[in-house]
Amino acid sequence: MTVIVTGGAGFIGSNFIFHMLGKYPDYRIVCLDKLTYAGNLSTLAPVMENPNFRFVKADICDREAVFKLFEEEKPDMVVNFAAESHVDRSIEDPGVFLQTNIIGTQVMMDACRKYGIKRYHQVSTDEVYGDLPLDRPDLLFTEQTPLHTSSPYSSSKASADLLVLAYHRTYGLPVSISRCSNNYGPYHFPEKLIPLMIANALNDKPLPVYGQGLNVRDWLYVEDHCKAIDLVIHKGREGEVYNIGGHNEMANIDIVKLICKELDKPESLITYVADRKGHDMRYAIDPTKIHTELGWLPETKFADGIKKTIKWYLENRSWWETILSGEYKDYYERMYKNR
Ligand code: NAD
Ligand code: TYD
């Protein structure tokens, strides 16, 4: 079995590669990644020498490079993680989001059509459903919830999802889609809430909370997401969408306070800054379908997962300090100065 994993030098893709190489010693895993600012080859260092692993630096929008790779590898499956993934960056500059997230998905599926595939899997997000009100805790996203996006990022992901379903209906491509809630864990790029707060707290820098910090996200440990995708690509039904989430809703401010507590840092570091434009209020996944059909349940409780994550950032300072010292500095200036 040969699996092409796009975006495998990023946060979730790298964790997925580690999971797959560990669990399936007879699989060949080929990582296709452009190495944008969010991709980090050093993350894949532990598997670079693995004979079942190959890394290829290429853009998923580059038709020639993608088709050449399919020609060489004749993959059985593709799992498409490659994406521009940060909402704040999509608000600043939507263009690259449409290019990578939509056109890149089309190119990958065109290659699958041409060379044949057992499964094309699209890694999507709960953000395609828009947001839920804070005062209706009974409401959750199901696979039937209409797509109703808020940001250029979520709109590009929803567009890709529609294209994936169209390729299934029109060309019979064997596809599946998973829509997961917010992930956290090792190798999370420090522009996202949890790793940013850990890194800033460790450096005694202000912790910038948007608005009043009341927005709610539904957090899932990254390994649980990887296990869910593994189940969907092997046992999930073709043409189906599976929501992934572990009923773990938390307000941003509570997460930030928890990180302060775990690191023994004062809450006075918390700084309320201008809110994100169009900020989604609450996400919450109903994972009934993947549980009843495929038997998936999250294994890591948030209280344990956040401790493991903080420990990882403490033990792997050089991984994120290298990122912080590069072009990230300009990004941080741009995003947080005068906010
Ligand atoms: P990430 O930003 O950490 O990693 C993205 C990876 O894709 C990077 O390695 C980057 O180099 C690569 N990439 C970007 N553009 C590319 C291109 N044109 N060609 C090839 N490679 C390219 O993202 P992540 O958080 O690991 O998210 C992975 C996927 O999961 C995304 O599709 C995202 O929408 C989805 N998702 C993320 C979350 C989350 O909480 N992070 C939740 C649900 C779904
Ligand atoms: P983020 O990690 O960017 O994920 P997403 O927007 O895709 O859910 O942000 C998570 C939440 O944290 C979101 O409500 C925005 C908020 N946030 C802050 O309050 N401060 C920050 O510096 C960042 C990056 C996010």
Short mmCIF file of C-alpha atoms and ligand atoms in Angstrom, two decimals:
data_model
loop_
_atom_site.label_atom_id
_atom_site.label_comp_id
_atom_site.label_asym_id
_atom_site.label_seq_id
_atom_site.Cartn_x
_atom_site.Cartn_y
_atom_site.Cartn_z
CA MET A 1 0.00 0.00 0.00
CA THR A 2 1.42 3.37 -1.03
CA VAL A 3 -0.10 6.48 0.54
CA ILE A 4 0.66 10.03 -0.58
CA VAL A 5 0.31 12.42 2.35
CA THR A 6 0.27 16.06 1.28
CA GLY A 7 1.18 18.75 3.80
CA GLY A 8 3.05 16.18 5.90
CA ALA A 9 5.65 18.69 7.07
CA GLY A 10 2.95 20.63 8.91
CA PHE A 11 1.30 20.04 12.27
CA ILE A 12 -1.34 17.35 11.73
CA GLY A 13 0.22 15.82 8.60
CA SER A 14 3.49 15.08 10.40
CA ASN A 15 1.68 13.50 13.33
CA PHE A 16 -0.30 11.41 10.82
CA ILE A 17 2.90 10.23 9.10
CA PHE A 18 4.38 9.14 12.45
CA HIS A 19 1.14 7.31 13.24
CA MET A 20 0.99 5.51 9.87
CA LEU A 21 4.66 4.49 9.76
CA GLY A 22 4.36 3.17 13.32
CA LYS A 23 1.14 1.26 12.78
CA TYR A 24 1.65 -0.11 9.25
CA PRO A 25 5.27 -1.27 8.83
CA ASP A 26 4.53 -2.56 5.32
CA TYR A 27 3.06 0.70 3.98
CA ARG A 28 5.02 3.15 1.86
CA ILE A 29 4.35 6.75 2.89
CA VAL A 30 5.23 9.53 0.46
CA CYS A 31 5.06 13.08 1.81
CA LEU A 32 4.40 15.82 -0.74
CA ASP A 33 4.92 19.28 0.77
CA LYS A 34 5.81 22.72 -0.58
CA LEU A 35 7.52 23.69 2.70
CA THR A 36 5.75 27.01 3.09
CA TYR A 37 6.37 29.03 6.26
CA ALA A 38 4.21 26.41 8.05
CA GLY A 39 6.12 23.38 6.80
CA ASN A 40 9.20 22.29 8.66
CA LEU A 41 11.49 19.58 7.33
CA SER A 42 13.17 19.18 10.71
CA THR A 43 9.84 17.88 12.03
CA LEU A 44 10.21 14.85 9.75
CA ALA A 45 13.84 14.17 10.79
CA PRO A 46 12.85 11.09 12.85
CA VAL A 47 11.50 9.31 9.73
CA MET A 48 13.78 10.65 6.98
CA GLU A 49 15.96 7.51 7.06
CA ASN A 50 12.99 5.13 7.20
CA PRO A 51 13.12 3.03 3.98
CA ASN A 52 9.29 3.13 3.80
CA PHE A 53 9.29 6.93 3.71
CA ARG A 54 9.98 9.42 0.93
CA PHE A 55 9.83 13.21 1.06
CA VAL A 56 9.14 15.23 -2.09
CA LYS A 57 9.20 19.03 -2.08
CA ALA A 58 6.47 20.24 -4.44
CA ASP A 59 3.39 22.42 -4.64
CA ILE A 60 0.04 20.59 -4.85
CA CYS A 61 -0.98 23.21 -7.44
CA ASP A 62 1.94 22.18 -9.69
CA ARG A 63 0.17 19.80 -12.07
CA GLU A 64 3.36 18.61 -13.74
CA ALA A 65 5.13 17.78 -10.47
CA VAL A 66 2.04 16.08 -9.02
CA PHE A 67 1.42 13.95 -12.11
CA LYS A 68 5.10 12.98 -12.24
CA LEU A 69 4.92 11.82 -8.64
CA PHE A 70 1.81 9.72 -9.38
CA GLU A 71 3.59 8.24 -12.40
CA GLU A 72 6.51 7.22 -10.17
CA GLU A 73 4.63 6.06 -7.09
CA LYS A 74 1.29 4.72 -8.38
CA PRO A 75 -0.33 5.53 -5.01
CA ASP A 76 -3.25 3.53 -3.61
CA MET A 77 -4.45 6.39 -1.44
CA VAL A 78 -4.02 10.14 -1.09
CA VAL A 79 -4.64 11.98 2.15
CA ASN A 80 -4.74 15.72 1.46
CA PHE A 81 -3.64 17.79 4.48
CA ALA A 82 -1.85 20.45 2.42
CA ALA A 83 -3.50 23.80 2.98
CA GLU A 84 -3.06 27.33 4.10
CA SER A 85 -4.54 26.88 7.55
CA HIS A 86 -4.46 30.11 9.57
CA VAL A 87 -7.64 32.21 9.72
CA ASP A 88 -5.79 35.45 10.61
CA ARG A 89 -3.52 35.13 7.57
CA SER A 90 -6.56 34.47 5.36
CA ILE A 91 -8.10 37.74 6.54
CA GLU A 92 -4.86 39.55 5.67
CA ASP A 93 -4.40 37.94 2.22
CA PRO A 94 -7.02 35.48 0.90
CA GLY A 95 -5.45 34.79 -2.52
CA VAL A 96 -3.06 32.01 -1.60
CA PHE A 97 -5.84 30.28 0.38
CA LEU A 98 -8.00 30.00 -2.73
CA GLN A 99 -5.03 28.84 -4.78
CA THR A 100 -3.73 26.10 -2.47
CA ASN A 101 -6.93 25.01 -0.77
CA ILE A 102 -9.17 24.89 -3.85
CA ILE A 103 -6.99 24.63 -6.96
CA GLY A 104 -4.51 22.36 -5.17
CA THR A 105 -7.36 20.01 -4.25
CA GLN A 106 -8.48 19.96 -7.89
CA VAL A 107 -4.97 19.11 -9.12
CA MET A 108 -4.62 16.26 -6.61
CA MET A 109 -8.00 14.83 -7.63
CA ASP A 110 -7.24 15.18 -11.35
CA ALA A 111 -4.11 13.10 -10.78
CA CYS A 112 -6.22 10.52 -8.91
CA ARG A 113 -8.65 10.38 -11.84
CA LYS A 114 -5.87 9.93 -14.37
CA TYR A 115 -3.85 7.27 -12.55
CA GLY A 116 -6.62 5.58 -10.57
CA ILE A 117 -6.90 5.47 -6.79
CA LYS A 118 -8.54 3.37 -4.06
CA ARG A 119 -9.28 6.40 -1.90
CA TYR A 120 -8.82 10.17 -2.03
CA HIS A 121 -9.30 11.63 1.43
CA GLN A 122 -9.85 15.34 2.04
CA VAL A 123 -8.89 16.64 5.48
CA SER A 124 -11.42 19.35 6.17
CA THR A 125 -12.53 21.36 9.17
CA ASP A 126 -15.57 22.08 11.32
CA GLU A 127 -15.14 25.74 10.32
CA VAL A 128 -17.03 25.01 7.08
CA TYR A 129 -20.24 24.97 9.18
CA GLY A 130 -19.75 28.56 10.38
CA ASP A 131 -20.40 29.16 14.07
CA LEU A 132 -22.92 28.43 16.80
CA PRO A 133 -24.36 30.79 19.43
CA LEU A 134 -22.96 30.67 22.97
CA ASP A 135 -26.43 30.52 24.54
CA ARG A 136 -27.50 27.32 22.72
CA PRO A 137 -25.26 24.58 24.12
CA ASP A 138 -27.75 22.03 22.75
CA LEU A 139 -26.73 22.88 19.15
CA LEU A 140 -23.85 20.89 17.60
CA PHE A 141 -22.53 20.53 14.04
CA THR A 142 -23.69 17.33 12.35
CA GLU A 143 -22.78 16.23 8.82
CA GLN A 144 -26.19 17.63 7.77
CA THR A 145 -25.51 21.14 9.08
CA PRO A 146 -25.48 23.52 6.08
CA LEU A 147 -22.12 24.98 5.03
CA HIS A 148 -22.12 28.61 6.17
CA THR A 149 -18.60 29.98 6.26
CA SER A 150 -17.23 33.15 7.86
CA SER A 151 -13.57 33.59 6.86
CA PRO A 152 -11.68 33.34 3.58
CA TYR A 153 -9.98 30.27 5.12
CA SER A 154 -13.20 28.42 5.91
CA SER A 155 -14.72 29.47 2.58
CA SER A 156 -11.77 27.99 0.71
CA LYS A 157 -12.06 24.74 2.69
CA ALA A 158 -15.82 24.54 2.06
CA SER A 159 -15.23 25.16 -1.66
CA ALA A 160 -12.76 22.28 -1.73
CA ASP A 161 -15.25 20.01 0.06
CA LEU A 162 -17.90 20.78 -2.57
CA LEU A 163 -15.42 20.03 -5.34
CA VAL A 164 -14.50 16.71 -3.72
CA LEU A 165 -18.17 15.69 -3.56
CA ALA A 166 -18.64 16.83 -7.18
CA TYR A 167 -15.72 14.63 -8.31
CA HIS A 168 -17.38 11.71 -6.55
CA ARG A 169 -20.76 12.24 -8.16
CA THR A 170 -19.53 13.29 -11.61
CA TYR A 171 -16.51 11.05 -12.13
CA GLY A 172 -17.12 8.36 -9.51
CA LEU A 173 -13.85 9.22 -7.71
CA PRO A 174 -13.70 7.20 -4.45
CA VAL A 175 -13.50 10.06 -1.98
CA SER A 176 -14.08 10.70 1.69
CA ILE A 177 -14.02 13.87 3.77
CA SER A 178 -13.40 14.38 7.48
CA ARG A 179 -14.28 17.60 9.29
CA CYS A 180 -12.43 17.92 12.56
CA SER A 181 -12.54 20.45 15.36
CA ASN A 182 -9.47 22.37 16.64
CA ASN A 183 -6.42 20.16 17.20
CA TYR A 184 -3.61 20.65 19.70
CA GLY A 185 -0.41 18.73 20.43
CA PRO A 186 3.27 18.47 19.36
CA TYR A 187 4.55 20.36 16.28
CA HIS A 188 1.68 22.88 16.33
CA PHE A 189 2.93 26.05 14.63
CA PRO A 190 3.30 28.85 17.23
CA GLU A 191 0.98 31.29 15.45
CA LYS A 192 -2.06 29.29 16.65
CA LEU A 193 -3.67 29.89 20.05
CA ILE A 194 -2.25 27.10 22.25
CA PRO A 195 1.40 27.00 21.08
CA LEU A 196 1.51 30.81 20.83
CA MET A 197 0.36 31.17 24.43
CA ILE A 198 2.83 28.52 25.64
CA ALA A 199 5.75 30.15 23.78
CA ASN A 200 4.85 33.69 24.91
CA ALA A 201 4.29 32.60 28.52
CA LEU A 202 7.66 30.84 28.58
CA ASN A 203 9.26 34.06 27.30
CA ASP A 204 7.25 36.20 29.79
CA LYS A 205 5.65 38.03 26.87
CA PRO A 206 2.04 39.37 26.78
CA LEU A 207 -0.64 36.78 26.01
CA PRO A 208 -2.87 38.42 23.36
CA VAL A 209 -6.49 37.32 23.82
CA TYR A 210 -8.87 38.48 21.09
CA GLY A 211 -11.99 40.37 22.23
CA GLN A 212 -13.10 39.16 25.63
CA GLY A 213 -11.75 35.64 25.21
CA LEU A 214 -15.24 34.17 25.35
CA ASN A 215 -15.13 32.41 21.97
CA VAL A 216 -15.42 28.65 22.31
CA ARG A 217 -13.44 26.00 20.45
CA ASP A 218 -13.84 22.20 20.67
CA TRP A 219 -10.31 20.85 21.28
CA LEU A 220 -9.05 17.43 20.21
CA TYR A 221 -5.60 15.91 20.81
CA VAL A 222 -3.89 15.54 17.43
CA GLU A 223 -3.26 11.77 17.79
CA ASP A 224 -6.99 11.17 18.18
CA HIS A 225 -7.57 13.03 14.90
CA CYS A 226 -4.91 10.91 13.15
CA LYS A 227 -6.51 7.69 14.40
CA ALA A 228 -9.90 8.86 13.15
CA ILE A 229 -8.52 9.59 9.65
CA ASP A 230 -6.82 6.17 9.63
CA LEU A 231 -10.25 4.59 10.33
CA VAL A 232 -12.06 6.67 7.69
CA ILE A 233 -9.59 5.89 4.87
CA HIS A 234 -9.67 2.15 5.62
CA LYS A 235 -13.25 1.57 6.74
CA GLY A 236 -15.24 4.72 6.00
CA ARG A 237 -17.78 4.69 3.18
CA GLU A 238 -16.98 6.29 -0.17
CA GLY A 239 -18.61 9.65 -0.86
CA GLU A 240 -19.24 10.24 2.85
CA VAL A 241 -18.41 13.05 5.25
CA TYR A 242 -17.36 12.23 8.85
CA ASN A 243 -17.27 14.82 11.63
CA ILE A 244 -14.48 14.35 14.18
CA GLY A 245 -14.54 15.89 17.66
CA GLY A 246 -14.43 14.88 21.30
CA HIS A 247 -17.04 17.02 23.09
CA ASN A 248 -14.40 19.25 24.63
CA GLU A 249 -15.63 22.82 24.38
CA MET A 250 -13.59 25.50 26.11
CA ALA A 251 -13.55 29.30 26.07
CA ASN A 252 -10.24 30.78 24.90
CA ILE A 253 -9.72 32.67 28.15
CA ASP A 254 -9.99 29.45 30.18
CA ILE A 255 -7.35 27.79 28.00
CA VAL A 256 -5.00 30.74 28.42
CA LYS A 257 -5.51 30.80 32.20
CA LEU A 258 -4.87 27.04 32.34
CA ILE A 259 -1.59 27.48 30.43
CA CYS A 260 -0.54 30.22 32.91
CA LYS A 261 -1.31 27.88 35.80
CA GLU A 262 0.54 24.90 34.32
CA LEU A 263 3.61 27.05 33.61
CA ASP A 264 3.38 28.91 36.91
CA LYS A 265 3.13 32.26 35.12
CA PRO A 266 1.02 35.23 36.32
CA GLU A 267 -2.35 35.90 34.68
CA SER A 268 -1.24 39.53 34.50
CA LEU A 269 0.51 38.51 31.25
CA ILE A 270 -2.96 38.25 29.66
CA THR A 271 -3.63 41.23 27.36
CA TYR A 272 -6.99 41.76 25.73
CA VAL A 273 -6.50 42.92 22.14
CA ALA A 274 -8.79 43.95 19.26
CA ASP A 275 -11.05 41.12 18.13
CA ARG A 276 -10.55 39.12 14.92
CA LYS A 277 -12.75 40.35 12.04
CA GLY A 278 -15.81 38.10 11.61
CA HIS A 279 -14.67 36.03 14.62
CA ASP A 280 -16.61 32.75 14.88
CA MET A 281 -18.21 32.50 18.33
CA ARG A 282 -18.43 28.79 18.99
CA TYR A 283 -17.60 25.48 17.30
CA ALA A 284 -18.93 22.16 18.58
CA ILE A 285 -18.89 18.81 16.79
CA ASP A 286 -21.41 15.99 17.04
CA PRO A 287 -19.24 12.89 16.38
CA THR A 288 -22.12 10.37 16.52
CA LYS A 289 -21.63 9.16 12.94
CA ILE A 290 -17.95 8.23 13.20
CA HIS A 291 -18.60 6.66 16.60
CA THR A 292 -21.53 4.49 15.55
CA GLU A 293 -20.24 3.57 12.06
CA LEU A 294 -16.52 3.18 12.73
CA GLY A 295 -16.28 2.83 16.52
CA TRP A 296 -14.04 5.89 16.93
CA LEU A 297 -13.80 7.59 20.31
CA PRO A 298 -11.23 10.11 21.52
CA GLU A 299 -8.66 8.59 23.88
CA THR A 300 -6.86 11.61 25.33
CA LYS A 301 -8.65 13.76 27.88
CA PHE A 302 -7.93 17.49 27.60
CA ALA A 303 -6.43 17.63 31.10
CA ASP A 304 -3.81 15.02 30.08
CA GLY A 305 -3.36 16.23 26.49
CA ILE A 306 -2.57 19.80 27.49
CA LYS A 307 0.00 18.59 30.05
CA LYS A 308 1.64 16.37 27.40
CA THR A 309 1.63 19.27 24.94
CA ILE A 310 3.19 21.74 27.39
CA LYS A 311 5.82 19.12 28.30
CA TRP A 312 6.61 18.69 24.58
CA TYR A 313 7.10 22.45 24.11
CA LEU A 314 9.36 22.55 27.17
CA GLU A 315 11.45 19.63 25.91
CA ASN A 316 11.60 20.83 22.28
CA ARG A 317 12.43 24.48 22.71
CA SER A 318 14.81 24.51 19.75
CA TRP A 319 11.98 23.42 17.39
CA TRP A 320 9.83 26.48 18.12
CA GLU A 321 12.62 28.91 18.99
CA THR A 322 14.03 28.42 15.49
CA ILE A 323 10.61 29.31 14.06
CA LEU A 324 10.28 32.34 16.33
CA SER A 325 13.64 33.69 15.24
CA GLY A 326 12.88 33.56 11.49
CA GLU A 327 10.35 35.39 9.31
CA TYR A 328 7.77 34.71 12.04
CA LYS A 329 9.08 37.89 13.70
CA ASP A 330 7.74 40.06 10.86
CA TYR A 331 4.41 38.23 10.95
CA TYR A 332 4.08 38.81 14.69
CA GLU A 333 4.90 42.51 14.35
CA ARG A 334 2.32 42.88 11.57
CA MET A 335 -0.45 41.02 13.38
CA TYR A 336 -0.09 42.19 16.94
CA LYS A 337 1.42 45.72 16.77
CA ASN A 338 -1.21 48.40 17.44
CA ARG A 339 -3.86 45.74 18.00
P1 NAD B 1 -0.26 23.50 8.91
O1 NAD B 1 -0.40 24.91 8.45
O2 NAD B 1 0.48 23.22 10.18
O3 NAD B 1 0.46 22.65 7.76
C1 NAD B 1 0.15 22.79 6.40
C2 NAD B 1 1.21 22.06 5.59
O4 NAD B 1 0.85 22.15 4.20
C3 NAD B 1 2.62 22.68 5.70
O5 NAD B 1 3.58 21.67 5.83
C4 NAD B 1 2.78 23.42 4.38
O6 NAD B 1 4.15 23.50 3.95
C5 NAD B 1 1.96 22.55 3.44
N1 NAD B 1 1.49 23.30 2.27
C6 NAD B 1 0.87 24.51 2.25
N2 NAD B 1 0.61 24.88 0.98
C7 NAD B 1 1.05 23.87 0.18
C8 NAD B 1 1.04 23.65 -1.21
N3 NAD B 1 0.53 24.56 -2.06
N4 NAD B 1 1.56 22.50 -1.69
C9 NAD B 1 2.08 21.57 -0.85
N5 NAD B 1 2.13 21.73 0.48
C10 NAD B 1 1.62 22.86 1.00
O7 NAD B 1 -1.73 22.93 8.95
P2 NAD B 1 -2.40 21.86 9.95
O8 NAD B 1 -2.88 22.56 11.16
O9 NAD B 1 -1.50 20.68 10.09
O10 NAD B 1 -3.68 21.44 9.11
C11 NAD B 1 -3.63 20.39 8.15
C12 NAD B 1 -4.99 20.24 7.52
O11 NAD B 1 -5.96 19.95 8.51
C13 NAD B 1 -5.48 21.48 6.78
O12 NAD B 1 -6.11 21.06 5.58
C14 NAD B 1 -6.47 22.11 7.73
O13 NAD B 1 -7.46 22.81 7.03
C15 NAD B 1 -7.03 20.88 8.42
N6 NAD B 1 -7.53 21.07 9.79
C16 NAD B 1 -6.74 21.65 10.74
C17 NAD B 1 -7.21 21.77 12.05
C18 NAD B 1 -6.35 22.37 13.13
O14 NAD B 1 -6.82 22.55 14.27
N7 NAD B 1 -5.08 22.68 12.89
C19 NAD B 1 -8.49 21.32 12.38
C20 NAD B 1 -9.28 20.73 11.38
C21 NAD B 1 -8.78 20.61 10.09
P1 TYD B 2 -6.66 29.63 16.21
O1 TYD B 2 -5.65 28.79 16.93
O2 TYD B 2 -6.17 30.63 15.21
O3 TYD B 2 -7.69 28.61 15.55
P2 TYD B 2 -9.12 28.91 14.79
O4 TYD B 2 -9.29 30.36 14.63
O5 TYD B 2 -8.93 28.22 13.48
O6 TYD B 2 -10.15 28.29 15.66
O7 TYD B 2 -7.52 30.41 17.28
C1 TYD B 2 -8.27 29.74 18.26
C2 TYD B 2 -9.07 30.76 19.03
O8 TYD B 2 -8.17 31.59 19.76
C3 TYD B 2 -9.87 31.70 18.15
O9 TYD B 2 -11.11 31.98 18.79
C4 TYD B 2 -9.03 32.95 18.07
C5 TYD B 2 -8.32 32.97 19.41
N1 TYD B 2 -6.97 33.59 19.43
C6 TYD B 2 -6.66 34.58 20.38
O10 TYD B 2 -7.49 34.96 21.22
N2 TYD B 2 -5.40 35.10 20.37
C7 TYD B 2 -4.45 34.72 19.47
O11 TYD B 2 -3.31 35.28 19.50
C8 TYD B 2 -4.77 33.70 18.52
C9 TYD B 2 -3.77 33.24 17.52
C10 TYD B 2 -6.05 33.15 18.54
#
